[in-house]
Coordinates of C-alpha atoms and ligand atoms in Angstrom, one line a residue:
Chain A
X152 CA 123.5 212.5 37.1
X153 CA 119.9 213.6 37.0
X154 CA 119.3 217.0 35.4
X155 CA 116.0 218.8 35.9
X156 CA 114.7 222.3 35.7
X157 CA 113.6 224.3 38.7
X158 CA 110.0 224.1 37.4
X159 CA 110.1 220.3 37.6
X160 CA 111.4 220.3 41.2
X161 CA 108.8 222.9 42.1
X162 CA 106.0 220.7 40.6
X163 CA 107.3 217.7 42.6
X164 CA 107.5 219.7 45.8
X165 CA 104.0 221.2 45.3
X166 CA 102.6 217.7 44.8
X167 CA 104.3 216.4 47.9
X168 CA 103.0 219.3 50.0
X169 CA 99.4 218.9 48.6
X170 CA 99.2 215.2 49.4
X171 CA 100.7 215.6 52.9
X172 CA 100.3 213.7 55.3
X173 CA 99.8 210.9 52.6
X174 CA 102.7 209.9 50.4
X175 CA 102.7 211.1 46.8
X176 CA 104.3 209.6 43.8
X177 CA 104.9 210.5 40.2
X178 CA 107.1 209.7 37.1
X179 CA 110.1 211.4 35.6
X180 CA 110.2 211.4 31.8
X181 CA 113.0 212.6 29.5
X182 CA 116.0 211.2 27.7
X183 CA 119.4 209.8 28.7
X184 CA 122.9 209.7 27.2
X185 CA 125.5 207.6 29.1
X186 CA 125.3 208.4 32.8
X187 CA 123.3 211.6 32.3
X188 CA 119.5 211.6 32.6
X189 CA 117.7 214.8 31.6
X190 CA 114.2 215.2 32.8
X191 CA 111.9 217.1 30.4
X192 CA 108.6 216.3 32.1
X193 CA 107.3 215.2 35.5
X194 CA 103.9 213.8 35.9
X195 CA 101.9 213.1 39.1
X196 CA 100.5 209.6 39.5
X197 CA 97.8 208.4 41.9
X198 CA 99.0 206.5 44.9
X199 CA 97.2 203.1 44.5
X200 CA 97.4 202.6 48.3
X201 CA 94.3 204.8 48.4
X202 CA 92.6 201.7 46.9
X203 CA 93.7 199.2 49.5
X204 CA 92.0 196.2 48.0
X205 CA 93.5 196.6 44.5
X206 CA 96.9 197.5 45.9
X207 CA 96.9 194.4 47.9
X208 CA 96.6 192.3 44.7
X209 CA 99.6 194.0 43.1
X210 CA 102.1 194.3 46.0
X211 CA 100.6 193.1 49.2
X212 CA 101.5 194.8 52.5
X213 CA 102.8 192.6 55.3
X214 CA 101.3 194.6 58.0
X215 CA 98.3 196.7 56.8
X216 CA 97.6 198.0 60.3
X217 CA 100.9 199.9 60.3
X218 CA 101.3 200.4 56.6
X219 CA 99.0 202.6 54.6
X220 CA 98.9 205.5 52.1
X221 CA 100.5 207.5 54.9
X222 CA 103.8 205.7 54.7
X223 CA 103.5 203.5 51.5
X224 CA 103.0 204.2 47.9
X225 CA 102.3 202.0 44.9
X226 CA 101.8 203.0 41.3
X227 CA 99.1 201.3 39.4
X228 CA 100.8 199.1 36.8
X229 CA 98.0 199.8 34.3
X230 CA 98.7 203.6 34.7
X231 CA 102.4 202.9 34.2
X232 CA 101.8 201.0 31.0
X233 CA 99.8 204.0 29.7
X234 CA 102.5 206.4 30.7
X235 CA 105.2 204.2 29.1
X236 CA 103.3 204.0 25.8
X237 CA 102.6 207.7 25.7
X238 CA 106.2 208.5 26.5
X239 CA 107.5 206.1 23.8
X240 CA 105.2 207.7 21.2
X241 CA 106.7 211.0 22.0
X242 CA 110.3 209.8 22.0
X243 CA 110.7 210.0 25.8
X244 CA 111.9 207.4 28.3
X245 CA 110.8 206.7 31.9
X246 CA 113.9 207.8 33.8
X247 CA 112.6 207.1 37.3
X248 CA 110.0 208.0 39.8
X249 CA 109.6 210.4 42.7
X250 CA 107.8 210.0 46.0
X251 CA 107.5 211.9 49.3
X252 CA 108.5 211.0 52.8
X253 CA 106.1 212.8 55.1
X254 CA 107.9 213.8 58.3
X255 CA 110.9 211.6 57.4
X256 CA 114.3 212.5 55.8
X257 CA 114.9 212.3 52.0
X258 CA 116.7 209.0 52.4
X259 CA 115.5 205.7 51.1
X260 CA 113.9 203.3 53.6
X261 CA 114.5 199.6 53.8
X262 CA 111.1 199.1 52.2
X263 CA 112.2 201.4 49.3
X264 CA 115.3 199.3 48.8
X265 CA 113.4 196.0 48.8
X266 CA 111.1 197.3 46.0
X267 CA 113.7 199.2 43.9
X268 CA 114.8 198.4 40.4
X269 CA 118.2 199.1 39.0
X270 CA 118.9 202.1 36.8
X271 CA 115.9 204.2 37.7
X272 CA 116.4 207.5 39.5
X273 CA 114.4 207.6 42.7
X274 CA 113.8 211.2 43.8
X275 CA 112.6 211.5 47.4
X276 CA 111.2 214.7 48.8
X277 CA 111.1 215.1 52.6
X278 CA 108.0 216.9 53.7
X279 CA 108.1 218.3 57.3
X280 CA 104.8 219.3 58.8
X281 CA 103.4 219.9 55.3
X282 CA 106.4 221.9 54.0
X283 CA 108.7 220.4 51.4
X284 CA 112.3 220.3 52.5
X285 CA 115.1 218.3 50.9
X286 CA 114.9 216.6 47.6
X287 CA 117.4 214.0 46.7
X288 CA 117.9 211.4 44.0
X289 CA 119.0 207.9 44.6
X290 CA 120.0 204.9 42.4
X291 CA 120.0 201.3 43.6
X292 CA 123.5 199.9 43.8
X293 CA 124.5 197.0 41.5
X294 CA 124.3 194.3 44.2
X295 CA 121.0 195.7 45.6
X296 CA 122.6 196.2 49.0
X297 CA 121.7 199.9 49.2
X298 CA 121.3 203.2 47.3
X299 CA 123.8 205.6 46.0
X300 CA 123.1 209.3 46.1
X301 CA 122.8 210.6 42.6
X302 CA 124.0 214.0 41.6
X303 CA 120.9 216.2 41.2
X304 CA 121.5 219.3 38.9
X305 CA 118.7 221.8 39.0
X306 CA 118.8 224.4 36.2
X307 CA 117.3 227.8 36.7
X308 CA 115.1 228.6 33.8
X309 CA 112.5 230.8 35.5
X310 CA 112.4 234.6 35.6
X311 CA 114.3 236.4 38.3
X312 CA 111.2 236.8 40.6
X313 CA 110.2 233.2 40.3
X314 CA 113.8 232.0 41.0
X315 CA 113.8 234.1 44.1
X316 CA 110.6 232.4 45.3
X317 CA 111.9 228.9 44.4
X318 CA 115.2 229.7 46.0
X319 CA 113.6 229.9 49.4
X320 CA 112.9 226.2 49.2
X321 CA 116.0 224.4 50.5
X322 CA 117.3 221.6 48.4
X323 CA 120.2 220.5 50.6
X324 CA 120.8 220.1 54.3
Chain B
X190 CA 103.5 182.7 17.1
X191 CA 105.8 185.7 17.0
X192 CA 105.1 188.1 19.8
X193 CA 106.9 191.3 20.8
X194 CA 108.1 191.6 24.4
X195 CA 108.5 195.2 25.6
X196 CA 111.5 195.5 28.1
X197 CA 111.4 198.3 30.7
X198 CA 114.5 200.5 31.0
X199 CA 115.9 198.9 34.2
X200 CA 116.0 195.5 32.5
X201 CA 117.4 196.5 29.1
X202 CA 120.9 196.1 30.4
X203 CA 120.2 192.4 30.7
X204 CA 118.5 192.2 27.3
X205 CA 121.2 193.4 24.9
X206 CA 120.1 197.0 25.5
X207 CA 117.0 196.5 23.4
X208 CA 113.6 198.1 24.0
X209 CA 111.7 195.1 22.6
X210 CA 112.5 191.6 21.6
X211 CA 110.6 189.2 19.2
X212 CA 110.0 185.8 20.6
X213 CA 108.1 182.6 19.7
X214 CA 105.5 180.8 21.7
X215 CA 101.9 179.7 22.0
X216 CA 101.3 181.0 25.5
X217 CA 102.6 183.9 27.7
X218 CA 104.8 181.3 29.6
X219 CA 106.3 180.0 26.4
X220 CA 107.1 183.4 25.1
X221 CA 108.8 184.4 28.4
X222 CA 110.7 181.2 28.5
X223 CA 111.9 182.0 25.0
X224 CA 113.0 185.4 26.2
X225 CA 115.1 184.1 29.2
X226 CA 116.5 181.2 27.1
X227 CA 118.1 184.0 25.0
X228 CA 118.9 186.5 27.8
X229 CA 119.5 184.3 30.9
X230 CA 120.4 187.3 33.1
X231 CA 116.8 188.3 32.9
X232 CA 115.7 185.2 34.8
X233 CA 116.5 186.3 38.3
X234 CA 114.7 189.6 37.7
X235 CA 111.5 188.0 36.3
X236 CA 111.2 184.7 38.2
X237 CA 111.6 183.7 41.8
X238 CA 113.4 180.6 43.1
X239 CA 110.3 178.5 42.6
X240 CA 110.2 179.4 38.9
X241 CA 107.1 181.6 39.3
X242 CA 106.9 185.2 38.0
X243 CA 108.0 187.4 40.8
X244 CA 105.2 189.3 42.5
X245 CA 106.9 192.7 41.8
X246 CA 106.7 191.9 38.1
X247 CA 103.5 192.7 36.2
X248 CA 103.0 191.1 32.7
X249 CA 100.5 192.7 30.4
X250 CA 99.2 191.0 27.2
X251 CA 98.3 194.0 25.0
X252 CA 96.4 196.0 27.6
X253 CA 95.4 193.2 30.0
X254 CA 97.1 192.1 33.2
X255 CA 97.7 188.3 32.8
X256 CA 96.7 187.9 36.5
X257 CA 93.1 188.4 35.3
X258 CA 93.5 186.2 32.2
X259 CA 94.9 182.7 32.5
X260 CA 98.3 183.9 33.9
X261 CA 101.2 182.1 32.2
X262 CA 98.8 179.7 30.4
X263 CA 97.2 182.6 28.5
X264 CA 97.4 181.9 24.8
X265 CA 99.0 184.5 22.6
X266 CA 98.3 185.4 18.9
X267 CA 100.6 186.5 16.2
X268 CA 101.7 190.1 16.7
X269 CA 100.5 190.3 20.3
X270 CA 102.5 192.6 22.5
X271 CA 103.7 191.4 26.0
X272 CA 104.8 194.3 28.3
X273 CA 106.9 193.7 31.4
X274 CA 105.9 196.4 33.9
X275 CA 108.0 196.6 37.1
X276 CA 106.0 197.3 40.2
X277 CA 107.0 200.7 41.6
X278 CA 106.4 200.8 45.4
X279 CA 108.1 202.3 48.4
X280 CA 107.6 204.4 51.4
X281 CA 109.0 206.2 54.4
X282 CA 110.4 204.1 57.2
X283 CA 107.8 202.6 59.5
X284 CA 107.3 204.6 62.6
X285 CA 109.9 203.7 65.2
X286 CA 112.6 203.1 62.6
X287 CA 113.0 206.7 61.8
X288 CA 116.4 208.2 62.3
X289 CA 116.3 211.9 63.1
X290 CA 113.4 214.0 61.9
X291 CA 110.0 213.8 63.4
X292 CA 108.2 210.6 64.3
X293 CA 104.6 210.3 63.3
X294 CA 102.4 209.0 66.0
X295 CA 100.3 206.1 64.8
X296 CA 99.1 205.1 68.2
X297 CA 95.8 207.0 68.3
Ligands
ZN576 ZN1 110.6 206.1 50.3

């Protein structure tokens, strides 16, 4: 189970909307006990696909004409290393990553599956015509054959007025 | 040389649940071989069938990507830190493969 506060989900959705029609990505930090991961921080990261030449050195695209920052994301490993170190120094763990699916459902793609790692939570936000829609969390299955939907628990910690505003954003279909 | 290898969370389950592991070696390659000699389940996550480091795996010696040093032949010094950094990549389905929702036109 992935637990986060409404402010975290809000930050992810705002990032996804701001970067539309490009894909956005970011990291989920926090702590874990058994099967429960609790997010305490979300942090936007740059999509290295903006830097096509460098991205190609890290994880090459097979078909650059059809694949770009509009339907692909890649996190700079150097940036990841910095985030990992910083998290460790503050007693936090990288729990997973989020990314957006511009004009596609919040379901992992085949490309997501091929590049996924076990254990991490992969939060996907569907963005439809610039508006964030569903947000779902997925975990790669043991045999890598697919993803399992992970329970996403969103705690309300905002004031009444803010909750009302956040509540207009749908989180489920 | 004793070097410390930092294990990312997804791989800790194959490395005795440890965050870091001390190994011996004179090069990055030797240090990583020492690691998988002890934790053989790590092999398939770090190496491909040809025995090369998988392209989705980044290895940093202190703050340098070993791709830009001498790769696995890069010498290591006492107390160096090797970090295994998993590539995080993904994306929406390529157009045409979308189920439901709106298809983006990439034809123009
Ligand atoms: Zn995706």
